[in-house]
């Protein structure tokens, strides 16, 4: 019984340590800056300036389809009207497959497939959303 309890305790400690390590690796803003290089042709994050796509400065917490001065597709403005706000979950879903989340979006980007890239680019965006 005592060995079983030790094994359970050991497993719990290893599980928590693994989770903490994976979370810290999964939210690396410096790595996210490198991932964001794929986005720079259309977006800026360090200033409030629209390009081909809207500025992503302050995107965390913003309602979809609402950045001033940018002409969004009707499906994106409808997404915002239906309550879509950009947070970790919605950005993850959108950046993984933009056309699946918002059918008819103007964004031609095919999406990020790696979970770590998604988490890292969101960590990078958060630096410009305070």
Coordinates of N, CA and C in Angstrom, one line a residue:
X1 N 0.8 -1.2 0.0 CA 0.0 0.0 0.0 C 0.9 1.3 0.0
X2 N 1.9 1.2 0.8 CA 2.8 2.4 0.9 C 3.5 2.7 -0.4
X3 N 4.0 1.6 -1.1 CA 4.6 1.7 -2.4 C 3.7 2.3 -3.4
X4 N 2.4 1.9 -3.4 CA 1.4 2.4 -4.3 C 1.2 3.8 -4.1
X5 N 1.1 4.3 -2.8 CA 1.0 5.7 -2.5 C 2.2 6.5 -3.0
X6 N 3.4 6.0 -2.8 CA 4.6 6.7 -3.3 C 4.5 6.8 -4.8
X7 N 4.1 5.7 -5.5 CA 4.1 5.7 -7.0 C 3.1 6.8 -7.4
X8 N 1.9 6.8 -6.8 CA 0.9 7.8 -7.2 C 1.4 9.2 -6.9
X9 N 2.1 9.5 -5.8 CA 2.6 10.8 -5.5 C 3.7 11.2 -6.5
X10 N 4.6 10.2 -6.9 CA 5.6 10.5 -7.8 C 5.0 10.8 -9.2
X11 N 4.0 10.0 -9.6 CA 3.3 10.3 -10.9 C 2.7 11.7 -10.9
X12 N 2.1 12.1 -9.8 CA 1.5 13.4 -9.7 C 2.5 14.5 -9.8
X13 N 3.6 14.4 -9.1 CA 4.7 15.4 -9.2 C 5.2 15.5 -10.6
X14 N 5.5 14.3 -11.2 CA 6.0 14.3 -12.6 C 5.0 14.9 -13.6
X15 N 3.7 14.6 -13.4 CA 2.7 15.2 -14.2 C 2.6 16.7 -14.1
X16 N 2.6 17.2 -12.9 CA 2.6 18.7 -12.7 C 3.8 19.3 -13.3
X17 N 5.0 18.7 -13.1 CA 6.2 19.3 -13.6 C 6.2 19.3 -15.1
X18 N 5.7 18.3 -15.7 CA 5.6 18.2 -17.2 C 4.6 19.2 -17.7
X19 N 3.5 19.4 -17.0 CA 2.5 20.4 -17.4 C 3.0 21.8 -17.3
X20 N 3.7 22.1 -16.3 CA 4.3 23.4 -16.1 C 5.3 23.7 -17.2
X21 N 6.2 22.7 -17.4 CA 7.2 22.9 -18.5 C 6.6 23.1 -19.8
X22 N 5.6 22.3 -20.1 CA 5.0 22.4 -21.5 C 4.3 23.7 -21.6
X23 N 3.7 24.2 -20.5 CA 3.0 25.5 -20.6 C 4.0 26.6 -20.8
X24 N 5.1 26.6 -20.1 CA 6.1 27.7 -20.2 C 6.7 27.6 -21.6
X25 N 6.9 26.4 -22.2 CA 7.4 26.3 -23.6 C 6.3 26.8 -24.6
X26 N 5.1 26.5 -24.2 CA 4.0 26.7 -25.2 C 3.6 28.2 -25.2
X27 N 4.2 29.0 -24.4 CA 3.8 30.4 -24.4 C 5.1 31.3 -24.4
X28 N 5.9 31.1 -25.5 CA 7.1 31.8 -25.6 C 7.0 33.0 -26.6
X29 N 6.9 34.2 -26.1 CA 6.7 35.3 -26.9 C 7.8 35.6 -27.9
X30 N 9.0 35.3 -27.5 CA 10.2 35.4 -28.5 C 10.0 34.4 -29.7
X31 N 9.6 33.2 -29.4 CA 9.4 32.3 -30.4 C 8.2 32.7 -31.3
X32 N 7.2 33.3 -30.6 CA 6.0 33.8 -31.3 C 6.3 34.9 -32.2
X33 N 7.3 35.7 -31.9 CA 7.8 36.8 -32.8 C 8.3 36.2 -34.1
X34 N 9.0 35.1 -34.0 CA 9.4 34.4 -35.3 C 8.3 33.8 -36.1
X35 N 7.3 33.3 -35.4 CA 6.1 32.8 -36.1 C 5.3 33.9 -36.7
X36 N 5.3 35.1 -36.1 CA 4.6 36.3 -36.6 C 5.2 36.8 -37.9
X37 N 6.4 36.4 -38.2 CA 7.1 36.7 -39.4 C 6.2 36.3 -40.6
X38 N 5.4 35.2 -40.5 CA 4.5 34.8 -41.5 C 3.4 35.7 -41.7
X39 N 3.1 36.6 -40.7 CA 1.9 37.4 -40.7 C 2.3 38.9 -41.2
X40 N 3.6 39.2 -41.2 CA 4.0 40.6 -41.4 C 3.7 41.2 -42.7
X41 N 3.5 40.3 -43.7 CA 3.2 40.9 -45.1 C 1.9 41.6 -45.1
X42 N 1.0 41.2 -44.2 CA -0.4 41.7 -44.1 C -0.7 42.5 -42.8
X43 N 0.0 42.2 -41.7 CA -0.4 42.8 -40.4 C 0.8 43.4 -39.7
X44 N 0.5 44.4 -38.9 CA 1.5 45.0 -38.0 C 0.9 44.8 -36.6
X45 N 1.8 44.7 -35.6 CA 1.3 44.5 -34.3 C 1.9 45.6 -33.3
X46 N 2.9 46.2 -33.8 CA 3.6 47.2 -32.9 C 3.1 48.7 -33.1
X47 N 2.2 48.8 -34.0 CA 1.5 50.2 -34.2 C 0.1 50.0 -34.7
X48 N -0.7 51.0 -34.5 CA -2.1 51.0 -34.9 C -2.2 51.4 -36.3
X49 N -1.8 50.6 -37.2 CA -1.8 50.9 -38.7 C -2.3 49.7 -39.5
X50 N -3.3 49.9 -40.3 CA -3.8 48.9 -41.1 C -3.0 48.7 -42.4
X51 N -2.8 47.5 -42.8 CA -2.1 47.2 -44.0 C -3.1 46.4 -44.9
X52 N -2.7 45.3 -45.5 CA -3.7 44.5 -46.3 C -4.7 43.9 -45.3
X53 N -4.2 43.6 -44.1 CA -5.1 43.2 -43.0 C -5.1 44.2 -41.9
X54 N -6.0 44.1 -40.9 CA -6.0 45.1 -39.8 C -4.8 45.0 -38.9
X55 N -4.6 46.1 -38.2 CA -3.5 46.2 -37.2 C -3.9 45.2 -36.1
X56 N -2.9 44.4 -35.6 CA -3.2 43.5 -34.5 C -2.7 44.1 -33.2
X57 N -2.4 45.3 -33.2 CA -2.1 46.0 -31.9 C -3.4 46.1 -31.1
X58 N -3.4 45.6 -29.9 CA -4.5 45.6 -29.1 C -5.6 44.6 -29.5
X59 N -5.2 43.5 -30.2 CA -6.2 42.6 -30.7 C -6.8 41.8 -29.6
X60 N -6.1 41.5 -28.5 CA -6.6 40.6 -27.4 C -7.8 41.4 -26.8
X61 N -9.0 40.8 -26.8 CA -10.1 41.4 -26.2 C -11.0 42.2 -27.2
X62 N -10.5 42.4 -28.4 CA -11.2 43.2 -29.4 C -12.3 42.3 -30.0
X63 N -13.4 42.9 -30.3 CA -14.5 42.2 -31.0 C -14.1 42.0 -32.4
X64 N -14.3 40.8 -33.0 CA -13.9 40.5 -34.3 C -14.6 41.5 -35.3
X65 N -13.8 41.9 -36.3 CA -14.4 42.8 -37.4 C -14.6 44.2 -37.0
X66 N -13.9 44.7 -36.0 CA -14.2 46.1 -35.5 C -13.0 47.1 -35.5
X67 N -11.9 46.7 -36.0 CA -10.8 47.7 -35.9 C -11.1 48.9 -36.8
X68 N -11.0 50.1 -36.3 CA -11.4 51.3 -37.1 C -10.5 51.4 -38.4
X69 N -11.2 51.8 -39.4 CA -10.6 52.1 -40.7 C -10.3 50.9 -41.5
X70 N -10.6 49.7 -41.1 CA -10.3 48.5 -41.9 C -11.6 48.0 -42.5
X71 N -11.6 47.7 -43.8 CA -12.8 47.2 -44.5 C -12.8 45.6 -44.4
X72 N -13.6 45.1 -43.4 CA -13.7 43.7 -43.2 C -14.7 43.1 -44.1
X73 N -14.5 41.8 -44.3 CA -15.6 41.0 -45.1 C -16.8 41.0 -44.2
X74 N -18.0 40.8 -44.9 CA -19.2 40.7 -44.2 C -19.2 39.6 -43.2
X75 N -18.7 38.4 -43.5 CA -18.7 37.3 -42.5 C -17.9 37.6 -41.3
X76 N -16.8 38.4 -41.4 CA -16.0 38.8 -40.2 C -16.8 39.8 -39.4
X77 N -17.4 40.8 -40.0 CA -18.2 41.7 -39.2 C -19.4 41.0 -38.5
X78 N -20.0 40.0 -39.2 CA -21.1 39.2 -38.6 C -20.6 38.4 -37.5
X79 N -19.4 37.9 -37.6 CA -18.8 37.1 -36.5 C -18.7 38.0 -35.2
X80 N -18.2 39.2 -35.4 CA -18.2 40.2 -34.3 C -19.5 40.5 -33.7
X81 N -20.5 40.7 -34.6 CA -21.9 41.0 -34.1 C -22.5 39.8 -33.4
X82 N -22.0 38.6 -33.7 CA -22.6 37.4 -33.0 C -21.8 37.1 -31.7
X83 N -20.8 38.0 -31.4 CA -20.2 37.9 -30.1 C -18.7 37.4 -30.1
X84 N -18.1 37.2 -31.2 CA -16.7 36.7 -31.3 C -15.8 37.8 -30.8
X85 N -15.1 37.5 -29.8 CA -14.0 38.4 -29.3 C -12.7 37.6 -29.3
X86 N -11.6 38.3 -29.6 CA -10.3 37.7 -29.7 C -9.7 37.4 -28.4
X87 N -9.6 36.2 -28.0 CA -8.9 35.7 -26.8 C -8.1 34.5 -27.2
X88 N -7.5 33.8 -26.2 CA -6.7 32.6 -26.5 C -7.5 31.6 -27.3
X89 N -8.7 31.3 -26.9 CA -9.5 30.2 -27.6 C -9.9 30.6 -29.0
X90 N -10.4 31.8 -29.2 CA -10.9 32.2 -30.5 C -9.7 32.4 -31.4
X91 N -8.6 33.0 -31.0 CA -7.5 33.2 -31.8 C -6.9 31.8 -32.2
X92 N -6.8 30.9 -31.3 CA -6.3 29.6 -31.6 C -7.1 28.9 -32.7
X93 N -8.4 29.0 -32.5 CA -9.3 28.4 -33.6 C -9.2 29.1 -34.9
X94 N -9.1 30.4 -34.9 CA -9.1 31.2 -36.1 C -7.7 31.0 -36.8
X95 N -6.6 31.1 -36.0 CA -5.3 31.0 -36.6 C -5.0 29.6 -37.1
X96 N -5.7 28.6 -36.5 CA -5.5 27.2 -37.0 C -6.1 27.0 -38.4
X97 N -7.3 27.6 -38.6 CA -8.0 27.4 -39.9 C -8.9 28.6 -40.0
X98 N -8.4 29.7 -40.5 CA -9.3 30.9 -40.6 C -10.6 30.7 -41.4
X99 N -10.5 30.0 -42.5 CA -11.7 29.8 -43.4 C -12.7 28.8 -42.8
X100 N -12.3 28.0 -41.9 CA -13.2 27.1 -41.2 C -14.0 27.8 -40.1
X101 N -13.3 28.8 -39.4 CA -14.0 29.5 -38.3 C -14.9 30.6 -38.9
X102 N -14.4 31.3 -39.9 CA -15.2 32.4 -40.4 C -15.2 32.2 -41.9
X103 N -16.2 31.4 -42.3 CA -16.4 31.1 -43.8 C -16.6 32.4 -44.5
X104 N -15.8 32.7 -45.5 CA -15.9 33.9 -46.3 C -15.0 35.0 -45.9
X105 N -14.1 34.7 -44.9 CA -13.1 35.7 -44.5 C -12.2 36.1 -45.7
X106 N -11.7 37.3 -45.7 CA -10.8 37.7 -46.8 C -9.4 37.2 -46.5
X107 N -9.1 36.8 -45.3 CA -7.8 36.3 -45.0 C -7.4 35.1 -45.7
X108 N -6.4 35.1 -46.6 CA -6.0 34.0 -47.4 C -5.0 33.1 -46.7
X109 N -4.6 33.4 -45.5 CA -3.6 32.6 -44.8 C -4.2 31.2 -44.5
X110 N -3.4 30.1 -44.8 CA -4.0 28.8 -44.6 C -4.0 28.3 -43.1
X111 N -3.3 29.0 -42.3 CA -3.4 28.7 -40.8 C -2.1 28.1 -40.3
X112 N -2.0 28.1 -39.0 CA -0.8 27.5 -38.3 C -1.3 26.1 -37.8
X113 N -0.5 25.1 -38.0 CA -0.9 23.7 -37.7 C -0.3 23.3 -36.4
X114 N 0.8 23.8 -35.9 CA 1.4 23.4 -34.7 C 0.9 24.1 -33.5
X115 N 0.5 23.3 -32.4 CA 0.0 23.9 -31.2 C 0.9 24.9 -30.6
X116 N 2.2 24.6 -30.6 CA 3.2 25.5 -30.0 C 3.3 26.8 -30.8
X117 N 3.2 26.8 -32.1 CA 3.2 28.0 -32.9 C 2.1 28.9 -32.6
X118 N 0.9 28.2 -32.4 CA -0.3 29.0 -32.1 C -0.2 29.7 -30.7
X119 N 0.3 28.9 -29.7 CA 0.4 29.4 -28.4 C 1.5 30.5 -28.3
X120 N 2.6 30.3 -29.1 CA 3.6 31.3 -29.0 C 3.3 32.6 -29.7
X121 N 2.6 32.5 -30.9 CA 2.2 33.8 -31.6 C 1.2 34.5 -30.8
X122 N 0.3 33.8 -30.0 CA -0.7 34.5 -29.2 C 0.0 35.2 -28.0
X123 N 1.1 34.5 -27.5 CA 1.9 35.1 -26.4 C 2.5 36.4 -26.9
X124 N 3.0 36.4 -28.2 CA 3.6 37.5 -28.8 C 2.6 38.7 -28.9
X125 N 1.4 38.3 -29.4 CA 0.3 39.3 -29.6 C -0.1 40.0 -28.3
X126 N -0.1 39.2 -27.2 CA -0.4 39.7 -25.9 C 0.5 40.8 -25.5
X127 N 1.7 40.8 -25.9 CA 2.6 41.9 -25.5 C 2.2 43.3 -26.0
X128 N 1.4 43.3 -27.1 CA 0.9 44.5 -27.7 C -0.6 44.8 -27.5
X129 N -1.1 44.1 -26.5 CA -2.5 44.2 -26.2 C -2.8 44.7 -24.7
X130 N -1.8 45.3 -24.2 CA -2.0 45.8 -22.8 C -2.4 47.2 -22.7

